[in-house]
Amino acid sequence: MMKRIVVGIKRVVDYNVRIRIKPDGSGVVLDGVKMSVNPFDEIALEEALRIKERAGAEEVVVATIGPSDCQAQLRTCLAMGADRALHVLSDAPTEPLTTARILLKLIEREQPFLVLLGKQAIDDDNGQTGQMLAALWQRPQATFASKIELGEGKAQVTREVDAGLETLEVDLPAVITVDLRLNEPRYVKLPEIMKAKKKPLETLPLESLGVAPGAHLTTVRVAAPPQRQKGIQVENAAALVATLKEKGLLTS
Amino acid sequence: MSASILIVAEHDGTTLGAGTARCVACAATVAQAEITVVVCATDASAVARQAAALRGVHRVLTVEHPIHAHPLAAAIAPQIAALGGPYTHVLGPSSTFGKDLMPRIAALLDTAQVSDIMAVEGPHRFRRPIYAGNAIVTVEVPADTKVVGTVRTASFRAAGVGGTAQIEKIDAPVEPPSHTRFVSTSAAKSDRPDLQTAARVISGGRALGSAEAFQMLYQLADKLGAAVGASRAAVDAGYAPNELQVGQTGKIIAPELYVAIGISGAIQHLTGIKDARTIVAINKDPEAPIFEVADIGLVGDLFEIVPQIEKLL
Ligand SMILES: Cc1cc2nc3c(=O)[nH]c(=O)nc-3n(C[C@H](O)[C@H](O)[C@H](O)COP(=O)(O)OP(=O)(O)OC[C@H]3O[C@@H](n4cnc5c(N)ncnc54)[C@H](O)[C@@H]3O)c2cc1C
Ligand SMILES: Nc1ncnc2c1ncn2[C@@H]1O[C@H](COP(=O)(O)O)[C@@H](O)[C@H]1O
């Protein structure tokens, strides 16, 4: 059996874009906005490529669920070095539980020994898909990974937790979600972009997978957060300390 | 209809985590809520007593099993899912513990999750941040569906103590899997206040330039009884350990006083401090975005200003 890694890729608003909220409060303006691969997913892909480069895997498959525009991001992933791309076509955004169900279908088909996802998508900031997938697949999960060491049939994963770092050992196959400090993704070079055009990209209609695109949550409204007001400027350290004392902020 | 809410306790084996009391406070804002806290541990007695003392808690359940010596989502989730049937809501804190665990529970219960609940608008209607807090969405869970959620702890004040809930020990409902094993943790123990609950936080950015320079902030923090935080750039450069990171991918905090020193104020950082009562910024660049949100700004060189402040305290 081919030693394969599947990497989940989500197309999101580029992290440098200052988002705008639609005046009717129905959502965030996406028309004409720069879209990119979710930054955590780039890190997941980079890790998969490094594992393959040190002969820890034979094939890296990227998978996305989303509208046809997602192919641009999949091509970027192929240019980074992924071998193959799977695109499950869904015009409506899928919630994490549905996304996890769809990914599970792909996993049943691809039989990977490792599934790498981002720890969260920076649009909806849900942070759910990996854990849900692991639950449905009845396999181990290791979230917020900052180090992954593969062994025979198992992996040691260092996780960034509130208290510091935690190391788990998980049997493979497993789902690992990655944190920012795991690695620094490579830049794509021009010849790679050309080569990527010839790599296989398979589109699967959502209906063909037999997963109902169930929506569980409804969006009532999207609003801007309360804005903080710009405050005062002080001249020097003495004035700062005096102001803080006056406001009673230096003693509890 | 009344709500019956199950809260998964976070703890280290002896002490109940601060986030749990904030989950209780969040749950208590749901009308007619009956609140149960569940403690999964090897020996749950000490933690259960602390949970039972939280005001608003009606009942504490304990599930004791050797596998719970360390919190493993793969071991806890099936047990909570097995218990979860009768509850209308299952909540946990939006800490790394809760973020790891709750979606696994939600999937086993075949339901969606509401992440980072910051306000309760109704038993099935919640507000939560998206796009790193640059938008707030109100979401609704269908009325006949169980709510699984994580609670953005910075949005709620901890429930007080003085309660006397019943503690009930129950058998582990299912045998946990063995495919996930704890190996080790490396947590820097410090006597400083905990970053997530401290009233005052002194935070440093890339401008500090070295781990040695960061010592200056520790000294200042100790004089103020403050916790120390850091920007991602400072953590990535190795000036501060990763558990000090504040922001979208670090800790979301709401101290009375936040002092940002040599931090530019990237949106991902600001997400972590939006709920701070007073923000102070010290930065040599008068155009730094941090000044747009700071209540008190001081333009200047931190290497001059920080020692001056320390002397004045
Ligand atoms: C997906 C994603 C998630 C992220 N999550 C986080 C997060 O959780 N937290 C976070 O902090 N960042 C996060 N970031 C990174 C963020 O975008 C910024 O890069 C980071 O916050 C910058 O850190 P900084 O302000 O310390 O450094 P810089 O932006 O380099 O700012 C340094 C500041 O110090 C000032 N300065 C320099 N010298 C002095 C001096 N001598 N005295 C006074 N001031 C001086 C400069 O004027 C400047 O404003 C994330 C990024 C991404 C893409
Ligand atoms: N539509 C999608 N297609 C493929 N992978 C996804 C999709 N949505 C989420 N993921 C993966 O799941 C991770 C966590 O997403 P989320 O749970 O939405 O925060 C992302 O970083 C991706 O790796």
XYZ file of C-alpha atoms and ligand atoms in Angstrom:
641
model
C 0.000 0.000 0.000
C 1.215 3.450 -0.925
C 2.377 5.535 2.040
C 0.216 8.569 1.503
C -0.455 11.822 3.328
C -3.654 13.779 2.785
C -3.559 17.503 3.515
C -6.741 19.548 3.946
C -6.635 22.919 2.217
C -9.114 25.744 2.680
C -9.335 28.799 0.469
C -9.742 31.861 2.682
C -9.462 35.641 2.522
C -5.749 36.463 2.528
C -4.544 37.231 6.041
C -3.296 40.681 5.022
C -6.718 41.843 3.826
C -8.696 44.139 6.076
C -12.135 42.630 5.803
C -15.314 44.643 5.251
C -18.731 43.716 6.527
C -21.684 43.909 4.127
C -23.939 46.830 4.998
C -26.939 44.513 5.405
C -25.050 42.448 7.982
C -25.427 39.236 6.000
C -21.732 38.475 5.887
C -18.268 39.629 4.910
C -17.495 41.126 1.482
C -15.699 38.489 -0.597
C -16.136 39.889 -4.121
C -12.850 41.127 -5.524
C -10.977 40.271 -2.332
C -7.600 38.511 -2.485
C -7.956 34.844 -1.558
C -5.170 32.506 -0.442
C -4.475 29.123 1.040
C -5.257 29.239 4.766
C -1.821 29.938 6.328
C -2.023 26.944 8.666
C -2.761 24.675 5.717
C 0.377 25.873 3.954
C 2.290 24.790 7.038
C 0.498 21.425 6.976
C 1.456 20.963 3.337
C 5.057 22.024 3.967
C 5.299 19.391 6.704
C 3.881 16.727 4.419
C 6.412 17.643 1.722
C 9.296 17.491 4.191
C 8.142 14.071 5.387
C 8.067 12.894 1.780
C 11.480 14.418 1.069
C 13.027 12.404 3.866
C 11.342 9.301 2.458
C 8.706 9.131 5.166
C 5.923 9.138 2.586
C 5.477 8.331 -1.077
C 2.683 10.663 -2.063
C 1.172 13.927 -0.862
C -2.442 14.570 -1.839
C -4.106 17.914 -1.167
C -7.879 18.074 -0.808
C -10.289 20.961 -0.691
C -14.028 21.384 -0.480
C -15.317 24.580 -2.028
C -16.413 26.447 -5.152
C -14.653 26.142 -8.516
C -12.405 29.130 -7.702
C -10.559 26.907 -5.221
C -8.605 25.380 -8.067
C -6.253 28.357 -8.022
C -5.250 27.510 -4.467
C -4.927 23.819 -5.319
C -2.590 24.747 -8.186
C -0.497 26.722 -5.705
C -0.278 23.606 -3.560
C 0.731 21.501 -6.535
C 3.399 24.077 -7.333
C 4.654 23.838 -3.761
C 5.167 20.140 -4.378
C 1.967 18.204 -3.766
C 1.599 15.249 -6.149
C -2.147 15.328 -6.674
C -5.172 17.424 -5.839
C -8.753 16.525 -5.053
C -11.452 19.129 -5.367
C -14.873 18.429 -3.937
C -17.108 20.942 -5.605
C -19.469 22.747 -3.286
C -20.693 26.228 -4.036
C -22.046 26.789 -0.565
C -19.506 26.853 2.266
C -19.557 23.687 4.371
C -19.560 23.659 8.154
C -16.750 21.802 9.922
C -18.884 18.726 10.671
C -19.873 18.424 7.017
C -16.308 19.141 5.919
C -15.103 16.391 8.237
C -17.658 13.939 6.800
C -16.531 14.751 3.280
C -12.862 14.441 4.194
C -13.649 11.064 5.747
C -15.043 9.891 2.413
C -11.823 10.957 0.710
C -9.781 9.200 3.369
C -11.696 5.973 2.870
C -10.766 6.233 -0.781
C -7.131 7.291 -0.371
C -6.195 5.266 2.732
C -3.569 7.716 4.040
C -1.403 6.882 7.063
C -1.463 10.538 8.067
C -3.889 13.412 7.633
C -2.563 16.919 8.197
C -4.873 19.905 8.637
C -4.496 23.429 9.886
C -5.411 24.046 13.506
C -7.951 26.599 12.330
C -9.170 28.360 9.230
C -8.590 32.095 9.640
C -11.944 33.095 8.164
C -14.441 31.432 10.497
C -11.857 30.667 13.214
C -13.723 27.472 14.052
C -10.837 25.165 14.847
C -13.025 22.066 14.673
C -12.521 20.090 11.482
C -9.486 17.990 12.477
C -10.921 16.915 15.805
C -14.284 16.094 14.225
C -12.629 14.095 11.473
C -10.590 12.126 14.005
C -13.749 11.383 15.987
C -15.706 10.172 12.944
C -12.726 8.165 11.713
C -12.270 6.776 15.247
C -8.576 7.548 15.063
C -6.180 9.545 17.287
C -5.841 13.306 17.039
C -2.945 15.544 17.927
C -3.870 19.208 17.662
C -1.701 22.374 17.597
C 1.438 20.493 16.556
C 4.777 22.270 16.662
C 6.865 19.129 16.083
C 6.090 15.802 14.414
C 8.350 12.752 14.609
C 7.232 9.683 12.715
C 8.095 6.203 13.936
C 7.048 2.705 12.944
C 3.238 2.790 12.978
C 3.154 5.728 15.339
C 4.047 9.385 15.700
C 5.303 11.576 18.516
C 3.735 14.973 18.350
C 4.671 18.025 20.394
C 1.679 20.278 20.915
C 1.473 23.934 21.839
C -0.834 24.002 24.839
C -1.661 26.816 27.260
C 0.807 25.603 29.863
C 3.703 25.166 27.439
C 4.479 22.106 25.351
C 2.959 18.650 25.564
C 4.117 15.523 23.771
C 1.729 12.736 22.780
C 2.307 9.433 21.092
C -0.404 8.423 18.646
C -0.898 5.261 16.644
C -1.150 5.764 12.893
C -3.223 6.519 10.971
C -3.996 9.749 12.806
C -5.137 13.303 12.259
C -2.661 16.035 13.166
C -3.550 19.726 13.120
C -0.627 22.105 12.827
C 0.364 25.304 14.577
C 2.390 28.200 13.218
C 5.739 27.242 14.654
C 5.911 23.792 13.044
C 7.836 25.074 10.028
C 8.158 27.890 7.547
C 6.520 27.098 4.196
C 8.700 27.308 1.094
C 8.185 29.861 -1.636
C 6.880 28.654 -4.946
C 9.276 29.072 -7.867
C 8.110 29.997 -11.344
C 9.102 26.726 -13.112
C 7.151 24.850 -10.453
C 4.042 26.836 -11.309
C 4.400 25.751 -14.933
C 4.969 22.128 -13.948
C 1.982 22.204 -11.587
C -0.351 22.845 -14.513
C 0.274 19.272 -15.652
C -0.237 17.613 -12.283
C -3.501 15.717 -11.730
C -6.394 17.679 -10.266
C -9.565 15.678 -9.881
C -12.931 17.341 -9.370
C -15.619 15.418 -7.528
C -19.196 16.641 -7.334
C -20.293 16.719 -3.700
C -23.365 14.616 -4.555
C -21.130 11.782 -5.793
C -19.790 11.272 -2.256
C -23.124 10.670 -0.617
C -22.706 13.291 2.108
C -25.684 15.567 2.660
C -24.506 19.170 2.802
C -26.362 19.691 6.067
C -26.114 23.164 7.557
C -26.527 23.158 11.304
C -25.997 26.781 12.263
C -27.712 29.779 10.746
C -26.055 33.147 10.550
C -28.383 35.717 12.033
C -26.155 38.706 11.420
C -22.543 39.772 11.052
C -21.493 43.017 12.706
C -18.349 44.996 13.326
C -16.831 44.562 16.774
C -17.135 47.490 19.157
C -14.315 49.859 18.253
C -11.845 51.043 20.839
C -11.337 54.780 20.938
C -7.919 56.280 20.415
C -6.863 57.608 23.807
C -4.416 60.199 25.082
C -0.709 60.632 24.508
C 1.633 61.285 27.405
C 5.042 62.953 27.137
C 7.303 60.785 29.236
C 7.646 57.970 31.751
C 6.795 60.200 34.705
C 3.554 61.357 33.105
C 2.672 57.750 32.272
C 3.190 56.539 35.817
C 1.264 59.535 37.188
C -1.688 58.820 34.862
C -1.761 55.153 35.769
C -1.678 56.001 39.482
C -4.482 58.501 39.048
C -6.634 55.853 37.389
C -5.865 53.418 40.197
C -4.355 50.926 37.774
C -1.183 50.214 39.686
C -2.817 48.861 42.809
C -5.434 46.165 42.940
C -38.197 25.169 28.285
C -35.379 25.048 30.772
C -31.806 24.330 29.780
C -29.707 21.613 31.286
C -26.067 22.383 30.737
C -23.083 20.073 31.109
C -19.699 21.758 31.584
C -16.486 19.776 31.163
C -14.071 20.823 33.901
C -10.493 21.704 33.059
C -8.002 20.882 35.801
C -4.486 19.637 36.475
C -5.475 16.839 38.836
C -5.598 19.015 41.936
C -6.800 22.482 40.940
C -9.816 23.458 38.900
C -8.757 25.641 35.962
C -9.850 29.274 36.018
C -11.710 28.831 32.737
C -14.292 26.511 34.265
C -15.709 29.206 36.576
C -16.059 31.415 33.509
C -17.924 28.665 31.651
C -20.273 28.469 34.613
C -20.794 32.231 34.390
C -21.545 31.898 30.665
C -23.952 28.999 31.274
C -25.699 30.985 33.985
C -26.672 33.615 31.390
C -28.850 30.999 29.666
C -32.377 31.368 31.044
C -33.390 28.768 33.650
C -30.166 26.875 33.302
C -29.476 23.857 35.446
C -25.730 23.479 35.490
C -23.788 20.236 35.917
C -19.988 20.121 35.958
C -18.259 16.864 35.037
C -14.740 16.110 36.250
C -12.745 13.371 34.509
C -9.702 12.487 36.641
C -7.836 9.643 38.279
C -8.916 10.943 41.676
C -11.490 13.668 41.216
C -12.218 14.552 44.834
C -10.242 17.803 45.223
C -11.292 19.225 41.866
C -14.915 18.156 42.379
C -15.039 20.045 45.705
C -13.832 23.219 43.987
C -16.397 22.814 41.218
C -19.179 22.171 43.753
C -18.321 25.440 45.476
C -18.934 27.524 42.355
C -22.074 29.582 42.591
C -24.659 28.471 40.035
C -23.525 24.828 39.854
C -26.308 22.377 40.679
C -24.441 19.107 40.497
C -20.948 17.748 40.005
C -20.315 14.392 38.348
C -16.991 12.629 38.652
C -15.660 10.007 36.262
C -12.522 8.350 37.592
C -10.247 6.329 35.348
C -6.469 5.884 35.276
C -6.322 7.197 31.697
C -7.420 10.630 32.948
C -4.065 11.276 34.621
C -3.537 13.626 31.682
C -6.299 15.187 29.644
C -6.530 13.285 26.363
C -9.356 14.343 24.059
C -9.518 10.840 22.590
C -10.187 9.400 26.064
C -12.477 12.083 27.486
C -14.654 12.714 24.412
C -16.371 9.294 24.205
C -17.161 9.408 27.924
C -18.683 12.878 27.745
C -20.568 11.965 24.578
C -22.003 8.922 26.362
C -23.135 11.140 29.243
C -24.279 14.005 27.030
C -27.625 12.590 25.870
C -29.953 14.251 28.394
C -28.317 17.692 28.262
C -29.408 20.575 26.062
C -25.906 22.117 26.095
C -22.376 20.765 26.520
C -19.770 23.472 27.112
C -16.052 23.727 27.757
C -13.556 26.569 27.970
C -11.941 27.974 24.846
C -8.490 27.025 26.154
C -6.256 24.580 24.308
C -7.892 21.885 26.491
C -11.407 22.806 25.369
C -10.467 23.566 21.774
C -8.911 20.126 21.481
C -11.729 18.266 23.205
C -15.081 19.870 22.409
C -15.175 19.336 18.609
C -14.438 15.656 19.185
C -17.411 15.517 21.538
C -19.587 17.439 19.078
C -18.817 15.014 16.256
C -19.597 12.007 18.466
C -22.897 13.666 19.363
C -23.462 14.326 15.662
C -23.882 18.047 16.167
C -22.246 21.294 15.119
C -20.096 23.313 17.515
C -20.254 26.985 18.355
C -16.645 28.037 18.957
C -15.617 30.931 21.227
C -19.012 31.966 22.584
C -18.625 35.584 23.693
C -22.255 36.354 24.471
C -25.477 34.421 24.909
C -28.465 35.999 23.154
C -30.817 33.105 23.838
C -30.597 29.411 24.655
C -29.773 28.685 21.024
C -28.394 32.016 19.886
C -24.802 33.113 20.455
C -22.294 35.736 19.406
C -18.786 34.709 18.413
C -15.775 36.333 16.759
C -14.680 35.499 13.217
C -11.825 36.845 11.069
C -9.560 37.255 14.090
C -12.218 39.255 15.887
C -12.649 41.745 13.054
C -16.272 40.682 12.751
C -18.758 39.320 15.229
C -21.313 36.816 14.010
C -24.571 35.916 15.701
C -25.376 32.266 15.046
C -28.394 30.187 15.815
C -28.499 26.481 16.529
C -31.815 24.800 15.572
C -34.076 24.684 18.635
C -34.275 20.892 18.637
C -30.522 20.424 18.452
C -28.025 19.995 21.241
C -25.596 22.905 21.597
C -21.917 22.044 21.897
C -19.696 25.033 22.422
C -16.480 26.505 23.692
C -16.666 29.595 25.854
C -14.351 32.531 25.167
C -13.284 32.883 28.769
C -12.088 36.497 28.423
C -15.715 37.509 27.790
C -17.056 36.319 31.158
C -16.223 37.117 34.758
C -15.654 33.995 36.819
C -18.608 32.699 38.835
C -18.102 33.344 42.536
C -17.753 30.722 45.242
C -20.161 29.845 48.051
C -22.209 27.155 46.303
C -22.829 23.710 47.770
C -23.604 21.402 44.878
C -23.984 17.640 45.309
C -21.064 15.532 44.129
C -21.956 12.255 42.471
C -19.460 9.622 41.392
C -20.401 7.703 38.273
C -18.872 4.747 36.478
C -16.890 5.416 33.344
C -19.614 4.991 30.726
C -17.339 3.586 28.016
C -13.838 2.157 27.920
C -11.504 4.772 26.393
C -9.260 3.845 23.448
C -5.540 3.216 23.929
C -4.356 4.648 20.592
C -3.321 7.975 22.125
C -0.731 8.134 24.910
C 0.625 10.962 26.988
C 4.427 11.240 26.861
C 5.494 14.431 28.627
C 4.910 18.109 29.233
C 7.351 20.905 29.628
C 5.625 23.717 31.395
C 7.748 26.497 32.748
C 6.603 26.904 36.348
C 6.656 30.482 37.457
C 5.488 32.389 40.513
C 4.093 35.156 38.361
C 0.344 35.501 37.952
C -1.229 33.416 35.206
C -1.343 35.299 31.920
C -4.966 34.377 31.269
C -6.345 35.632 34.569
C -3.867 38.335 35.636
C -5.231 41.806 36.345
C -2.138 43.381 34.811
C -0.048 42.208 31.865
C 3.248 43.600 30.567
C 3.882 42.461 27.001
C 6.951 42.761 24.816
C 7.461 42.608 21.068
C 10.170 42.125 18.500
C 11.722 45.446 19.504
C 13.121 43.895 22.687
C 15.682 42.221 20.457
C 16.831 39.485 22.843
C 15.835 37.168 25.659
C 18.131 39.196 27.940
C 16.241 42.388 27.172
C 13.023 40.561 28.031
C 14.359 40.222 31.583
C 13.723 43.945 31.882
C 10.018 43.238 31.398
C 10.008 40.445 33.985
C 11.465 42.885 36.510
C 8.865 45.493 35.707
C 6.113 42.875 35.881
C 7.292 41.684 39.279
C 7.137 45.223 40.644
C 3.561 45.522 39.399
C 2.435 42.026 40.304
C 1.798 41.562 36.595
C 1.993 38.621 34.198
C 4.286 38.805 31.176
C 3.064 38.391 27.598
C 4.670 38.575 24.172
C 3.897 39.115 20.516
C 4.311 36.275 18.097
C 7.370 37.935 16.608
C 9.013 37.943 20.042
C 8.146 34.287 20.585
C 9.284 33.233 17.125
C 12.596 34.998 17.651
C 13.083 33.054 20.864
C 12.933 36.055 23.213
C 10.000 34.563 25.135
C 8.502 31.065 25.489
C 5.500 30.202 23.310
C 3.030 30.019 26.208
C 3.387 33.790 26.602
C 2.045 34.577 23.138
C -0.947 36.892 23.087
C -3.245 37.107 20.071
C -5.353 35.219 17.573
C -3.163 32.154 17.772
C -1.965 32.734 21.304
C -3.963 33.710 24.349
C -7.028 35.929 24.371
C -6.866 37.982 27.539
C -8.878 40.695 29.278
C -6.732 42.257 32.015
C -7.471 45.570 33.736
C -4.169 46.908 32.435
C -2.264 45.814 29.316
C 1.088 47.429 28.570
C 2.378 46.776 25.040
C 6.082 47.522 24.777
C 7.721 47.558 21.355
C 4.696 45.887 19.759
C 3.394 47.286 16.474
C -0.227 46.212 16.942
C -0.905 43.776 14.085
C -4.569 42.743 13.903
C -3.691 39.221 15.001
C -2.151 40.661 18.150
C -4.987 43.111 18.826
C -7.488 40.249 18.697
C -5.974 38.996 21.907
C -6.353 42.239 23.865
C -9.598 43.789 22.602
C -11.289 43.275 25.949
C -8.489 44.733 28.081
C -9.832 47.550 30.266
C -6.904 49.933 29.683
C -4.261 49.539 26.994
C -0.942 51.354 27.306
C 1.443 51.422 24.346
C 5.106 52.322 24.324
C 6.548 52.498 20.828
C 9.109 54.678 19.110
C 7.033 54.950 15.948
C 4.198 57.463 16.391
C 2.424 55.843 13.409
C 2.376 52.345 14.951
C -1.168 50.891 14.711
C -1.118 50.007 18.405
C -1.676 53.720 19.152
C -5.057 53.550 17.385
C -6.387 51.335 20.162
C -4.267 52.461 23.103
C -5.924 54.412 25.910
C -2.565 55.854 26.855
C 0.272 56.170 24.354
C 3.894 57.081 24.907
C 6.156 57.606 21.907
C 9.773 56.850 22.641
C 12.577 54.335 22.994
C 11.626 51.478 25.264
C 15.220 50.991 26.360
C 15.093 54.435 27.963
C 11.480 54.420 29.105
C 11.183 51.007 30.761
C 14.049 51.566 33.244
C 12.629 55.026 34.023
C 9.196 53.558 34.782
C 10.732 50.915 36.982
C 12.507 53.576 39.037
C 9.293 55.559 39.449
C 7.333 52.658 40.897
C -2.169 33.392 10.861
C -1.391 34.360 11.704
C -1.567 34.353 13.076
C -0.864 35.248 13.897
N -1.075 35.220 15.249
C -0.455 36.128 16.033
C -0.676 36.176 17.442
O -1.416 35.365 18.006
N -0.048 37.119 18.174
C 0.800 38.029 17.613
O 1.357 38.883 18.346
N 1.049 37.993 16.293
C 0.459 37.063 15.488
N 0.743 37.051 14.162
C 1.848 37.894 13.664
C 1.468 39.335 13.441
O 0.934 39.479 12.143
C 2.706 40.254 13.579
O 3.692 39.807 12.681
C 3.315 40.290 14.973
O 2.314 40.546 15.934
C 4.366 41.371 15.046
O 5.001 41.365 16.305
P 5.664 42.709 16.886
O 4.634 43.762 17.012
O 6.383 42.303 18.124
O 6.779 43.040 15.806
P 6.850 44.225 14.751
O 5.629 44.278 13.925
O 8.161 44.071 14.090
O 6.837 45.530 15.645
C 7.888 45.951 16.448
C 7.511 47.350 16.937
O 8.498 47.815 17.855
C 8.742 49.182 17.621
N 10.095 49.473 18.106
C 11.281 49.103 17.538
N 12.310 49.500 18.326
C 11.778 50.124 19.397
C 12.320 50.735 20.549
N 13.642 50.763 20.767
N 11.478 51.288 21.449
C 10.128 51.262 21.248
N 9.557 50.687 20.181
C 10.372 50.111 19.260
C 8.560 49.363 16.147
O 8.199 50.732 15.883
C 7.413 48.386 15.829
O 6.157 49.033 15.907
C 0.059 36.160 13.326
C 0.243 36.152 11.940
C -0.459 35.261 11.139
C -0.230 35.276 9.665
N -13.470 23.448 2.961
C -12.368 22.798 3.386
N -11.666 22.002 2.545
C -10.573 21.325 2.961
N -10.072 21.421 4.195
C -10.711 22.218 5.076
C -11.883 22.941 4.729
N -12.291 23.637 5.809
C -11.417 23.365 6.790
N -10.459 22.518 6.352
C -9.292 22.007 7.114
O -9.595 22.038 8.493
C -8.733 22.961 9.171
C -9.473 23.622 10.307
O -10.558 24.362 9.815
P -11.727 24.937 10.743
O -12.209 23.809 11.585
O -12.751 25.447 9.788
O -11.114 26.048 11.555
C -8.238 23.883 8.080
O -7.003 24.463 8.444
C -8.112 22.925 6.909
O -6.935 22.171 6.978
